[in-house]
Each structure stands twice: as C-alpha cells, then as structure tokens.
Coordinates of C-alpha atoms and ligand atoms in Angstrom, one line a residue:
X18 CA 115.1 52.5 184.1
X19 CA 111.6 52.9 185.8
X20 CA 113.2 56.0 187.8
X21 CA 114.0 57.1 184.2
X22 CA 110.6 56.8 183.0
X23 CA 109.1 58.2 186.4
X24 CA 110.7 61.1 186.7
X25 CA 111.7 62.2 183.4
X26 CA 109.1 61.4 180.9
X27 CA 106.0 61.1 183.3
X28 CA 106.9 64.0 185.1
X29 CA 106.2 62.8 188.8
X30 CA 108.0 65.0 191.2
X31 CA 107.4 63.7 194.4
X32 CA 107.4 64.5 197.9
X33 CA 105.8 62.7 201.2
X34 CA 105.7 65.2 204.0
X35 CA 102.9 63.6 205.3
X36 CA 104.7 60.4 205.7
X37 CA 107.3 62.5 208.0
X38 CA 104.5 63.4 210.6
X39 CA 104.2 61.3 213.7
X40 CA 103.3 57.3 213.1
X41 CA 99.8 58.1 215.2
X42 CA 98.4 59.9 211.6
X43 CA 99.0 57.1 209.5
X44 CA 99.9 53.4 208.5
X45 CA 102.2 52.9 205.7
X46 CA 100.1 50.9 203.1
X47 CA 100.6 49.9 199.9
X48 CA 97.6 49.2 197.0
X49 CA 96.1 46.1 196.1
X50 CA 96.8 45.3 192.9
X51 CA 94.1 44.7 190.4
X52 CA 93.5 42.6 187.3
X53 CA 93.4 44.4 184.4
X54 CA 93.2 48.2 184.2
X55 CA 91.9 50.3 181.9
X56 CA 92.4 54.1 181.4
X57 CA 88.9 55.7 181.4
X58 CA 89.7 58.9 181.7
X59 CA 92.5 60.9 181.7
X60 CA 92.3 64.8 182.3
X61 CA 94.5 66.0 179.9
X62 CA 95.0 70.6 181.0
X63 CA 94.8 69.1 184.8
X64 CA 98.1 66.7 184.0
X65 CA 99.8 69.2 182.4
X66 CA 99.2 71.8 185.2
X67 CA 101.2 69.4 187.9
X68 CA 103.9 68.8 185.1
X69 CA 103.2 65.8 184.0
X70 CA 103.2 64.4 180.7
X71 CA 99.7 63.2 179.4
X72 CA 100.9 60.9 176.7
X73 CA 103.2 58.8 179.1
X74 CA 100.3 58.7 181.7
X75 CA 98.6 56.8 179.2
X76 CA 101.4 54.1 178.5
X77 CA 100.8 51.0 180.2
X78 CA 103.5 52.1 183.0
X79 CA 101.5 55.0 183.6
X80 CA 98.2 53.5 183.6
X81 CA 99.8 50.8 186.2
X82 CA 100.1 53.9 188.4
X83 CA 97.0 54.7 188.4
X84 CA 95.4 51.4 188.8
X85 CA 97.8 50.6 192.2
X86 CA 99.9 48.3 190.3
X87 CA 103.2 50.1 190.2
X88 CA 104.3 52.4 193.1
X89 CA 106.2 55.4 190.5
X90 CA 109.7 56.2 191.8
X91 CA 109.6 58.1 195.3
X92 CA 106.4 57.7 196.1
X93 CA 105.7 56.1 200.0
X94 CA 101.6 55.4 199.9
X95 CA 100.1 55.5 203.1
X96 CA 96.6 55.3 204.7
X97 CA 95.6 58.7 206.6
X98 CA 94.0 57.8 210.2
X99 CA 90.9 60.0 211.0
X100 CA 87.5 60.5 213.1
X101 CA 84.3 62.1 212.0
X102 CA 81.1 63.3 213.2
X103 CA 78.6 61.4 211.0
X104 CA 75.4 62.5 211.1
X105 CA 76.8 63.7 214.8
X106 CA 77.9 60.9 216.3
X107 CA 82.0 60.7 216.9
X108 CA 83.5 57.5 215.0
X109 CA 87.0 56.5 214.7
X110 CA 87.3 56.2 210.9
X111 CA 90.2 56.5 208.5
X112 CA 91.0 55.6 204.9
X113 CA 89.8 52.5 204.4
X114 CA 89.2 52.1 200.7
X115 CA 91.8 55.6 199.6
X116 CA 95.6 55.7 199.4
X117 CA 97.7 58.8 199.8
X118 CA 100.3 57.5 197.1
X119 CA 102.6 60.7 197.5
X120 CA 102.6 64.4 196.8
X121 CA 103.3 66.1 193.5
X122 CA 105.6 69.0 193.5
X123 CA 104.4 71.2 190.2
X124 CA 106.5 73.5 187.7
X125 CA 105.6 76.1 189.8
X126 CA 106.6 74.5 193.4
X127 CA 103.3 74.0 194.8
X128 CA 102.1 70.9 196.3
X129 CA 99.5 68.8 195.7
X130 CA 98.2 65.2 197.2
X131 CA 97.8 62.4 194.9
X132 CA 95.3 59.8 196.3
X133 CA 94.2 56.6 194.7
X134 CA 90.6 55.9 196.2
X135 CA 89.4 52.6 195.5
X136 CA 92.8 51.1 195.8
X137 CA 92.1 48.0 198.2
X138 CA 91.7 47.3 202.0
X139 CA 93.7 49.0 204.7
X140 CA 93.8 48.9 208.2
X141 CA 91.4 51.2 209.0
X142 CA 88.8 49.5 206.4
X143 CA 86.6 47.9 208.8
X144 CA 84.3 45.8 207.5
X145 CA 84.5 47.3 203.8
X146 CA 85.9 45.7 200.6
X147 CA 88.4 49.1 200.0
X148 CA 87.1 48.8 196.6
X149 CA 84.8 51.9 194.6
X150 CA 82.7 51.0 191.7
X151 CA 83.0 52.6 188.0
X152 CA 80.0 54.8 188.1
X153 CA 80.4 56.3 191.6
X154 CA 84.2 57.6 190.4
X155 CA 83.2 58.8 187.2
X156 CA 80.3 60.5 188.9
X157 CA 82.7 62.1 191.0
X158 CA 85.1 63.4 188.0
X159 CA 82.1 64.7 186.6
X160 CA 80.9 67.3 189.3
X161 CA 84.3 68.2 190.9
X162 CA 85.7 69.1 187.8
X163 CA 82.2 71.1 187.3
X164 CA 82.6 72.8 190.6
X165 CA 86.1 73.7 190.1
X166 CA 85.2 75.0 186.2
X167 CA 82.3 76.9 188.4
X168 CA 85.2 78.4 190.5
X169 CA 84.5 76.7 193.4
X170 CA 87.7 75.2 195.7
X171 CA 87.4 71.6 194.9
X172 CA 89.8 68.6 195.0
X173 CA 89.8 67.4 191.3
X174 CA 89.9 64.6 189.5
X175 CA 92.8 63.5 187.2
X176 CA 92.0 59.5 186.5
X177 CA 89.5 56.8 186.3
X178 CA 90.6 53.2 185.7
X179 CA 88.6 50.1 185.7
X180 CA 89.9 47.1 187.7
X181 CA 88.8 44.5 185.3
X182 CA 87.1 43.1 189.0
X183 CA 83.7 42.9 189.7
X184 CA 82.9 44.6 193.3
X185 CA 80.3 42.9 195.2
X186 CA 77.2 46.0 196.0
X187 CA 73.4 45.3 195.7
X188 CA 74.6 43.8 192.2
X189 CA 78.1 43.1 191.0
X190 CA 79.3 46.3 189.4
X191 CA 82.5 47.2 187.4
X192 CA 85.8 48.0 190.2
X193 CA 87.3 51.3 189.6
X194 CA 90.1 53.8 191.0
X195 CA 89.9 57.2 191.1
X196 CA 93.0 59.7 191.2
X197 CA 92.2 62.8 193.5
X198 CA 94.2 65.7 193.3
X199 CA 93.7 67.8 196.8
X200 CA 95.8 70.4 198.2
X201 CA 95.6 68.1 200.8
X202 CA 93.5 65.7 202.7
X203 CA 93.8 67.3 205.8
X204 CA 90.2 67.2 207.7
X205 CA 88.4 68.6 210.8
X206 CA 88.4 65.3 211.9
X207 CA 92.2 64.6 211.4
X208 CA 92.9 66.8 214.0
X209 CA 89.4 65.6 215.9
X210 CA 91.5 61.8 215.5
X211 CA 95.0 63.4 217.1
X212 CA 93.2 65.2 219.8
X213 CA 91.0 62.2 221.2
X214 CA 93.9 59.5 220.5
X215 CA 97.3 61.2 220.1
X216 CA 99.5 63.0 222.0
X217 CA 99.6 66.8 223.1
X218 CA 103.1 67.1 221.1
X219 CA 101.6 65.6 217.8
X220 CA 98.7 67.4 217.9
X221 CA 100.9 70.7 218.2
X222 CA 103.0 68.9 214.9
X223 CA 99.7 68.4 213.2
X224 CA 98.7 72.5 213.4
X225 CA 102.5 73.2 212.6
X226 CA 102.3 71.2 209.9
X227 CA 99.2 72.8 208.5
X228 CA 100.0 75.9 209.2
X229 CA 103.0 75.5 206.8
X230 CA 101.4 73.7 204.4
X231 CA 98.5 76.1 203.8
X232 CA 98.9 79.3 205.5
X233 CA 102.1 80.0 205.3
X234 CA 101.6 83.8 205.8
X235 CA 101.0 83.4 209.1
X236 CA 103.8 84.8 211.0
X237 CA 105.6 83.8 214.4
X238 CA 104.6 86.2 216.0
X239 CA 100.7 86.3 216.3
X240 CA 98.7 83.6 218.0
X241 CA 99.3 80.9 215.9
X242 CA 96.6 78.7 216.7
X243 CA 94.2 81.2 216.6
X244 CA 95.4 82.2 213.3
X245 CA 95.0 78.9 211.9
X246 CA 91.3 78.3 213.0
X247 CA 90.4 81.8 211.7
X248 CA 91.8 80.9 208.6
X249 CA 90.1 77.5 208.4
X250 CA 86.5 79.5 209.5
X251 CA 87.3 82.1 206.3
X252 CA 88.0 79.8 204.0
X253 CA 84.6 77.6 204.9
X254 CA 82.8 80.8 205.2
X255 CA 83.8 81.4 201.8
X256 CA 83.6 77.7 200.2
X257 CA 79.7 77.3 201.7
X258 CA 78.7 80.8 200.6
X259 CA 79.7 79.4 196.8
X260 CA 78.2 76.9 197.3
X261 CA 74.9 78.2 197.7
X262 CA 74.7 80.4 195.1
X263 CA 75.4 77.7 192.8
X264 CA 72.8 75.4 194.5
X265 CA 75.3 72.7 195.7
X266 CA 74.3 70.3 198.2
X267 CA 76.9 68.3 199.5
X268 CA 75.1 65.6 201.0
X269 CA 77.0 64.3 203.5
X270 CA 79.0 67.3 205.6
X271 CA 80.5 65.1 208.4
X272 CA 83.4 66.7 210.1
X273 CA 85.4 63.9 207.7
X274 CA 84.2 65.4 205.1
X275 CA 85.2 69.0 205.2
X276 CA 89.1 70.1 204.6
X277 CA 91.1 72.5 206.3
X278 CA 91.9 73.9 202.7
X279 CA 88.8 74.6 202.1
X280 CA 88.1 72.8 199.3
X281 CA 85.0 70.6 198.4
X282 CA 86.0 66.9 199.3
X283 CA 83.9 64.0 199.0
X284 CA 81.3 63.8 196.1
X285 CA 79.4 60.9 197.4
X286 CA 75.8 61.7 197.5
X287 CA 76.2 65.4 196.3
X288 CA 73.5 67.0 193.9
X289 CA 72.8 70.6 192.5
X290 CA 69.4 71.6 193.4
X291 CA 66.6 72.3 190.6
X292 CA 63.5 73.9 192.0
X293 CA 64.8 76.0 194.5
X294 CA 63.5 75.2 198.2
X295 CA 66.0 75.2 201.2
X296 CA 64.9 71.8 202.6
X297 CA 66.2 70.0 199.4
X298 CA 67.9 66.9 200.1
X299 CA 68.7 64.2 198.0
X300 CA 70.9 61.7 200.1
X301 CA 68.6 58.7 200.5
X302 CA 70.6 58.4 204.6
X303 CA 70.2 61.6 204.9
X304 CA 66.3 60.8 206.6
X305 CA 66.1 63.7 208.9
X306 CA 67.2 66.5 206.5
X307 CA 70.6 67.3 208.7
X308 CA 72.6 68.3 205.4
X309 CA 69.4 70.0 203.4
X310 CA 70.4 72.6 201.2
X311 CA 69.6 75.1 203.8
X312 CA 71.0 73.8 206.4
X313 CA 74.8 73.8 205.3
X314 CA 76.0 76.8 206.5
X315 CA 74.6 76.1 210.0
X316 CA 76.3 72.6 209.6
X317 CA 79.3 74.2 208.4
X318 CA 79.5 76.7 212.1
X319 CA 78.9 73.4 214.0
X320 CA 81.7 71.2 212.4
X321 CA 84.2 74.4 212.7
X322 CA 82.9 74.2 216.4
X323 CA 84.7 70.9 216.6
X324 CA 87.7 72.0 215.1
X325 CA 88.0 74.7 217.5
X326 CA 87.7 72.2 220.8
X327 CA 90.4 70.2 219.2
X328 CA 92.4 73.4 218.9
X329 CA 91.9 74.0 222.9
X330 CA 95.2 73.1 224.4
X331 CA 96.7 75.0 221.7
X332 CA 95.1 78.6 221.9
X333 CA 96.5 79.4 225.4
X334 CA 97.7 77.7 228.5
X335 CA 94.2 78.4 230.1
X336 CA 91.2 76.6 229.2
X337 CA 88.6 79.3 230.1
X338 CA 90.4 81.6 227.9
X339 CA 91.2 79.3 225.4
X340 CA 87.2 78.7 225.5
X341 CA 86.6 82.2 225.0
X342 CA 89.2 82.6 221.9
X343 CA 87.7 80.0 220.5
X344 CA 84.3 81.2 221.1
X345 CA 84.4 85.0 219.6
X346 CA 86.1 82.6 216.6
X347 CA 83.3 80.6 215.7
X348 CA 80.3 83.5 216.2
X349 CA 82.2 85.2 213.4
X350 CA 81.7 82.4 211.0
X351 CA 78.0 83.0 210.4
X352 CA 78.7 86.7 209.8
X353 CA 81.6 85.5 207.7
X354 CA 79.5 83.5 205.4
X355 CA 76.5 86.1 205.1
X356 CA 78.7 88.8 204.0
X357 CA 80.3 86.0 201.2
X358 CA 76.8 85.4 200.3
X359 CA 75.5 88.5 200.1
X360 CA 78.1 89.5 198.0
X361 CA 77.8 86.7 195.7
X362 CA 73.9 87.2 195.4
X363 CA 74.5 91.0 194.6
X364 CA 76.7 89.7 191.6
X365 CA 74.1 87.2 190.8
X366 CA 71.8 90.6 190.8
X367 CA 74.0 92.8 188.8
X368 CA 74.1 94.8 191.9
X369 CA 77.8 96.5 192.1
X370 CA 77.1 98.9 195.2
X371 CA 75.6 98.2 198.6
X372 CA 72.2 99.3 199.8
X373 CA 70.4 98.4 203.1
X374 CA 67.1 96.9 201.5
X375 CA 69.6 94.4 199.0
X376 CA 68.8 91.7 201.5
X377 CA 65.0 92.0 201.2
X378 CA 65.2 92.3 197.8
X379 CA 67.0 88.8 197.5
X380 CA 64.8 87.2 200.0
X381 CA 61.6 88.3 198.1
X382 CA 63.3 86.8 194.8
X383 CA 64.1 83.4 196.8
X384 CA 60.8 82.9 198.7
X385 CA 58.7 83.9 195.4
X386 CA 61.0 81.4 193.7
X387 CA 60.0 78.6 196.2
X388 CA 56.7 79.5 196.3
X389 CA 56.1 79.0 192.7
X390 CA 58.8 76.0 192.4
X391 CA 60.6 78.0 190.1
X392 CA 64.3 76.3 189.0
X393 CA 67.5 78.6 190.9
X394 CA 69.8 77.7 187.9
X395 CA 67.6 78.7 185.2
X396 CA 65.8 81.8 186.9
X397 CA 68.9 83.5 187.2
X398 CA 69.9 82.8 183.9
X399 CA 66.3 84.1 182.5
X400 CA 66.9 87.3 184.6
X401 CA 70.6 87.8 183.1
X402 CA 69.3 88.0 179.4
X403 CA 66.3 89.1 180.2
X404 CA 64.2 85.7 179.3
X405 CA 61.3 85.9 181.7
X406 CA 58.5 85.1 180.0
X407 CA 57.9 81.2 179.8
X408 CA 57.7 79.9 183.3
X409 CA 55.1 80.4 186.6
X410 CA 56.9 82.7 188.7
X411 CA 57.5 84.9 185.7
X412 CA 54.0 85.0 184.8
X413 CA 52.9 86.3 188.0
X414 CA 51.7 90.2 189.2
X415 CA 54.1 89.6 192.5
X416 CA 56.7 89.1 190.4
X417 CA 56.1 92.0 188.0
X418 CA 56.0 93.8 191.0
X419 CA 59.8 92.9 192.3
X420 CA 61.3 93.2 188.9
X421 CA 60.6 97.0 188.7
X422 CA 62.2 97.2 192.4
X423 CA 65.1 95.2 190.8
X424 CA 65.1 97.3 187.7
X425 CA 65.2 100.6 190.1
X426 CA 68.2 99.3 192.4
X427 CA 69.8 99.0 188.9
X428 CA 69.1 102.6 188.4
X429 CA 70.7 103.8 191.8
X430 CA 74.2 102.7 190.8
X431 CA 76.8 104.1 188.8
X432 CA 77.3 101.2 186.5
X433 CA 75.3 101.1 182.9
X434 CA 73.3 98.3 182.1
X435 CA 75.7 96.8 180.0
X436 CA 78.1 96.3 182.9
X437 CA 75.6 95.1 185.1
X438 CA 74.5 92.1 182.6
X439 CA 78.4 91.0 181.9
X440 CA 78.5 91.1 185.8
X441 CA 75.3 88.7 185.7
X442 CA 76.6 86.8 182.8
X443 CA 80.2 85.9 185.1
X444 CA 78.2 85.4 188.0
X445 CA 75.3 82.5 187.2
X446 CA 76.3 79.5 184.9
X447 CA 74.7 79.0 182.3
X448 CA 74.5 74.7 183.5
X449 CA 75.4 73.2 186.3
X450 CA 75.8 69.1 186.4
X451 CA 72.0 68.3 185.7
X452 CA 70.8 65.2 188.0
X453 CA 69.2 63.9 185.0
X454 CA 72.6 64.5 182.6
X455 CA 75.0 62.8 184.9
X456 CA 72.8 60.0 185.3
X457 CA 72.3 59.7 181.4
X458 CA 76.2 60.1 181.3
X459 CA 76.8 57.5 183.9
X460 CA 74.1 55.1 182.6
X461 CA 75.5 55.4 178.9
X462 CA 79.3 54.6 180.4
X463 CA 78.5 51.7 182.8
X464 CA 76.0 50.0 180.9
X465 CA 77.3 50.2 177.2
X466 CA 80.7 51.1 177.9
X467 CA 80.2 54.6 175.9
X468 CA 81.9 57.7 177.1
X469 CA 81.4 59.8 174.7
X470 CA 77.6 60.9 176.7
X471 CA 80.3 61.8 179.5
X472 CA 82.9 63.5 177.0
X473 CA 80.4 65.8 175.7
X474 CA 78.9 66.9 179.2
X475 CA 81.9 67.6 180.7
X476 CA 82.5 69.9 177.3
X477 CA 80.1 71.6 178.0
X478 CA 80.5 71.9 182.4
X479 CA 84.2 72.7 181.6
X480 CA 82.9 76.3 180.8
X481 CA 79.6 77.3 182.7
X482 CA 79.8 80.7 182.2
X483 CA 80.2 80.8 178.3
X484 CA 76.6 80.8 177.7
X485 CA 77.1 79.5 174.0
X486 CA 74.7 77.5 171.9
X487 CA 75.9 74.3 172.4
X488 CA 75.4 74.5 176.0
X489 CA 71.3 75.6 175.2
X490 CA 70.3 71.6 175.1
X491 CA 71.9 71.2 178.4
X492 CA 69.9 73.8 180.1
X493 CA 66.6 71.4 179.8
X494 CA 65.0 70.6 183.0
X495 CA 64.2 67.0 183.3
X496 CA 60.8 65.2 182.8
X497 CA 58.8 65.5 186.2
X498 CA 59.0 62.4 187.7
X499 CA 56.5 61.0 190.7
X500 CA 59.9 59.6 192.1
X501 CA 62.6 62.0 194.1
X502 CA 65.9 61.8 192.6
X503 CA 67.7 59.8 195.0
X504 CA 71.9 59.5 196.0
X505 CA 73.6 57.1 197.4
X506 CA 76.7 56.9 199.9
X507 CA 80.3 55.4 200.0
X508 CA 79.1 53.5 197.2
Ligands
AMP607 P1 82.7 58.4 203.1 O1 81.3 58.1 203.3 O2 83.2 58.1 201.7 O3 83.1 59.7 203.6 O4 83.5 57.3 204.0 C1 83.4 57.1 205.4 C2 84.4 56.1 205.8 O5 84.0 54.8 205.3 C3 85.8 56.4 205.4 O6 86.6 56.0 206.5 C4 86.0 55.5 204.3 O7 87.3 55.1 204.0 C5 85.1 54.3 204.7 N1 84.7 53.5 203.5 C6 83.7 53.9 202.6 N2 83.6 52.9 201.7 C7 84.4 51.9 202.0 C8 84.7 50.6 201.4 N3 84.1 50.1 200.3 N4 85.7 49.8 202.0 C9 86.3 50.3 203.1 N5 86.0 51.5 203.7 C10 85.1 52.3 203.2
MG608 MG1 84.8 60.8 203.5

C-alpha cells in the first residue's frame, strides 16, 4: 500500500548509489522522528521538475517524509562522513545534524540528492543536538532559491517543516527540517576525509564514482584524475566569478563547504553585499575577514589546492610529477575565474566585444563605487536604464568623466544601443535577497507565524531579471543603521 502511494502517486523514484560506496564514506542512519510536523513550504515548479506530485507531498504521508517520520519506499538514509578546513584548520567532521534520505531519479533520468538537514543526531554529531531551527531553514530556501532564479548553480530548496519541538539555542526556537535538493553532496573535504582516513582503493572508488556521476564525458582514455580536478577547478572558477558579479558572500568557504559540482552549498551565514567594498563581511566568526567578499576567489584557489593533494596518488605513480600536474592545475584557476569575471562584468557593461583597456574601465567603475559607498546592486541597475541622477557617485565630475569613456566603448562595437541595454537588462537583477527583506520575512514567519512576507519575496526573487513594477519596492535600500548587519553559523 505505502509502496503504492510512494512510488505511484508521490512520484519518488529512488536510487542510493551512494550507499553502494565503501562503508569508510558513511554510516547507515535513520531520522529522529519528531512531534508534530507541519508543511511550511512546499516548492511547487521544483517538485514537479524531479516528478513528483505536489498535491501528495502535501498529504500527511508526504509531509511525514519530509519531517523524518516515514522512510518513502526504497529509500536507505545515511549520514555522509567528511573533513573540512575551517577557517584553515583540518577537522574530522561529517553530517551530524543532515540525512542523505536517498536519490531521486527524474522524468528525464537525471539524479539528484534528497537530504533532510535538521533530521536528528548521528554519529558524527559531536557534541550538537542534530536539530536546525525554523528561521535558519527558511532563510536558506529564501536565498538558494534566489541564487538559482539568479542563474547561479545552487543546491535548492524543496521543503520546510516545523517539528512541533522546541530546539534549545541562546533562546528556545521553533525545530525545523529542511529538504535540499543537490546534484550531490560530494565535497572537497569528502575526498580530504578518504585520503587522510581511508584506503588507497576507496579513494580511487570515490574519483570513479564522481567521475561518473558528474563528468561523465570524460573518457578512458585521458588522465582521469587530472580530468576530474580540472573539471572541479572550471566549474569553481565559474560558480565564484557569478558570484561576484551578483555580490554574494558566502560566509563560510571551508573546504566542507564547497561541492565538487559546483554548486553553492551551505547558506549559513551568507549575505549579498549593499555598498560595494571588497572587505565586506557579515559572518559575526568570521573576525579576521578570511571569507570577505574579496577574498573568495583567493579562498576558492586555496580550497581547490587541497583537493588537488588529495588527488596525489591518483594523478601518476610519481609524486614529483604528480606535484607538478597538480601544480600547472591549480595556477590556472585564477586565470580561470578572471576570464569568467571579466566576461560577466562586460555583460554587466553592455560590452559585447573585447578591448584591452575593458579591465581599467571596470576597475575605475568599482573603486569610484567604493569610494563614494555607492550600492553594487542598484548602480548597475541605474546604469542599465540610464537612472543616474539621485545618488553620490552619480553626482560627481569623476564620474561624469567615466561615463563618457563607457558611453564611447559603447560606440566602438557593432551592437546598437538597444542590444547593448537588453544585454544589461539580462545581466544585473533588478533585487537580490535584501539583508533587511529576508530579515523582515524571517521575523514576520517565526514570530507571528505569517508567511505571506516570505510568499511575496520569493515572488518577487523568483524572477530578478524582469525588472517589473512590483519588484520597484524591493529595490529600497535599508535604513542606515549604527549597527553592522550581522550572521550567524550552524544555527
Ligand atoms: P556547517 O557550519 O553547517 O557547515 O557545519 C559544520 C559541521 O557541524 C557539520 O559537520 C555539521 O553537520 C555540524 N553541525 C552543525 N550544526 C549541528 C548541530 N546542531 N548538531 C550536530 N552537528 C551540527
Ligand atoms: Mg557545512
């Protein structure tokens, strides 16, 4: 009956290749389950895209899955083993408060983890709880599905449920599971775990295993090894470029933190940047500025730096040369990136050709920008519709002075101006997840129990590059404040 239900009206389709790697990765674990859930949220177009049905997600079997309460037919939940760098020192970590609960094989036959996080204690919780509270996962379905709606690889969001448990933090605070949808959960530091703990053989089973999974077009005959950390470094190089242009700061970029897919992962203490100044941090840990805006794609060659040692005994039988593959690797990440961001700024420009002085002509844009605290979203908005009268920077000769440099580099492409502002208009969002919004969203939710602050921003995030009127009111810096905004960790 349940299989019924499962497979046939829900739509789960699962799969646990994961749970068919070597016992090192992983302990079979199943959820705690909780009191009472609640279905909070539900992303309808995301359900639907994995084939599953919405309606019977939200039946009280469905709901049940969500919460950890039922295990649906076929799945075989596990906790993934990993280590990290944090802030740069090497810990043995691993899922301590997440679940893989199985894979979903879509209409369409590709695969896709399903992961409850907040689902209870497991053996690799240390001293935590295993629980999440409500505002922390609903802050998380708020800017991953942003960032993917930006068009930025991002594991997404699919459910929130409350426990009907308090969790114990600074105060008690409403229990709550998230579902994460993530191409996988594979992580620098899952091979960094395998390589200090496992075997030679598993750690060759882990790269197999990934190679499969995500680059399959990698062929038998090439380095393999190789392949698969150049492949890792592109798809980084690509993932941080986007993120700057949008202003993201992840927060917290320990080598646990960043997939081998390439997508975003972990929207703990992340925040989009308002005024624009490369030493932006909002992380209240984060005391020393390691993971300021600025700093992430140097973060980002030093993490992929300890992917490629864990890669060593695979690149070739001798370590200096494995060294040196691994070596010309990594320097081309940086050059990777710059070209990704270059690219992505000459968009943000309307700029369709290449010319040698594009650079300098972005940098005078950025440091004139920081100089005069102007906002990054909303400058490059003004400059795509041609708004630029009501702010400092605008206002000033120096900036009069690069606009007719920009408005000549226009000139010396083929392109007419018409192109060049729908290029603008594709490439800067009209909003990004506004500190100040998400906090009124989250506020609104946890403390009166009303969504609908939430419903209507993620309306409006769920397009960024519509520029439409009802997205005008979201565009509103907020109130200066004496106070930083501030964001919290694993909370
Ligand atoms: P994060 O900061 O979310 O990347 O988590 C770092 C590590 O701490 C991971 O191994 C998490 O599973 C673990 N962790 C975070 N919060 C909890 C919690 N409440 N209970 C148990 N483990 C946790
Ligand atoms: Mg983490």
């Amino acid at each position: 009956m349940t299989k019924r239900k499962d497979i046939i009206e829900t739509g789960w389709n699962l799969d646990n290749s994961y749970a068919r790697l070597p016992k090192a990765l992983f302990t079979s674990h199943s959820p705690t389950p909780v009191r009472s859930p609640k279905l909070i949220i539900l992303n309808d177009p995301l359900a639907t895209s994995l084939g599953l049905n919405a309606e019977a997600l939200q039946s009280e079997d469905g709901v049940a899955v969500f919460a950890g309460n039922r295990i649906p037919e076929g799945a075989l939940p596990l906790a993934q083993a990993y280590a990290g760098h944090q802030f740069g020192n090497f810990t043995r970590l691993g899922d301590g408060r997440a679940l893989l609960l199985s894979e979903q094989i879509t209409p369409l036959g590709e695969r896709f983890d399903i992961q409850l996080k907040g689902s209870g204690r497991t053996p690799y919780s240390r001293g935590g709880d295993g629980r999440a509270a409500l505002g922390p996962m609903l802050r998380e379905y708020i800017i991953s599905e942003a960032m993917h709606a930006l068009g930025i690889p991002t594991t997404r969001s699919l459910a929130v449920v409350t426990t009907g448990e308090s969790i114990i933090r600074e105060t008690d605070l409403p229990g709550a599971i998230l579902t994460r949808v993530a191409a996988s959960h594979l992580r620098v530091g899952t091979f960094q775990y395998v390589a200090k703990w496992g075997t030679a053989q598993e750690l060759r089973v882990l790269a197999d295993y990934t190679l499969k999974r995500h680059f399959p077009g990698v062929g038998a005959d090439e380095n393999r090894y190789l392949s698969l950390l150049q492949e890792v470094i592109k798809r980084q190089a690509l993932l941080i470029a986007k993120w700057q242009l949008v202003g993201f700061i992840h927060g917290v970029m320990n080598t646990d933190n960043m997939t081998i897919s390439g997508e975003t992962i972990d929207y703990g203490p992340c925040a989009f940047m308002d005024e624009y100044d490369p030493a932006t941090v909002f992380s209240s840990i984060d005391i020393h500025g390691r993971y300021a805006y600025g700093n992430q794609p140097y973060i980002g060659g030093w993490n992929l730096a300890r992917f490629a040692e864990t890669l060593l005994p695979l690149l070739h039988a001798d370590q200096e040369q494995a060294v040196k593959l691994a070596q010309d690797a990594i320097s081309e990440f940086m050059e990777l990136y710059h070209h990704n961001w270059l690219a992505g700024m000459r968009a943000k420009l309307g700029i369709f050709n290449e010319e040698m002085q594009d650079k300098s002509l972005i940098e005078d844009l950025l440091s004139m920008m920081q100089k005069y605290r102007a906002d990054y979203t909303n400058t490059f908005r003004a400059l795509t519709f041609d708004t630029t009268e009501d702010t400092v920077l605008f206002g000033t000769p120096e900036f009069a002075q690069w606009h007719e440099l920009w408005q000549a580099r226009l000139g010396r492409q083929e392109e007419s101006k018409a192109s060049s502002h729908q290029l603008m208009r594709n490439s800067n969002p009209a909003l990004i997840p506004r500190n100040h919004r998400v906090e009124a969203a989250l506020e609104a939710a946890v403390k009166q129990g009303d969504y609908s602050v939430m419903e209507r921003l993620l309306g409006v995030l769920s397009s960024p590059y519509a520029h439409s009127h009802e997205q005008v009111d979201y565009c509103t810096l907020p109130a200066p404040s004496t106070r930083p905004y501030r964001t919290f960790c694993g909370t």
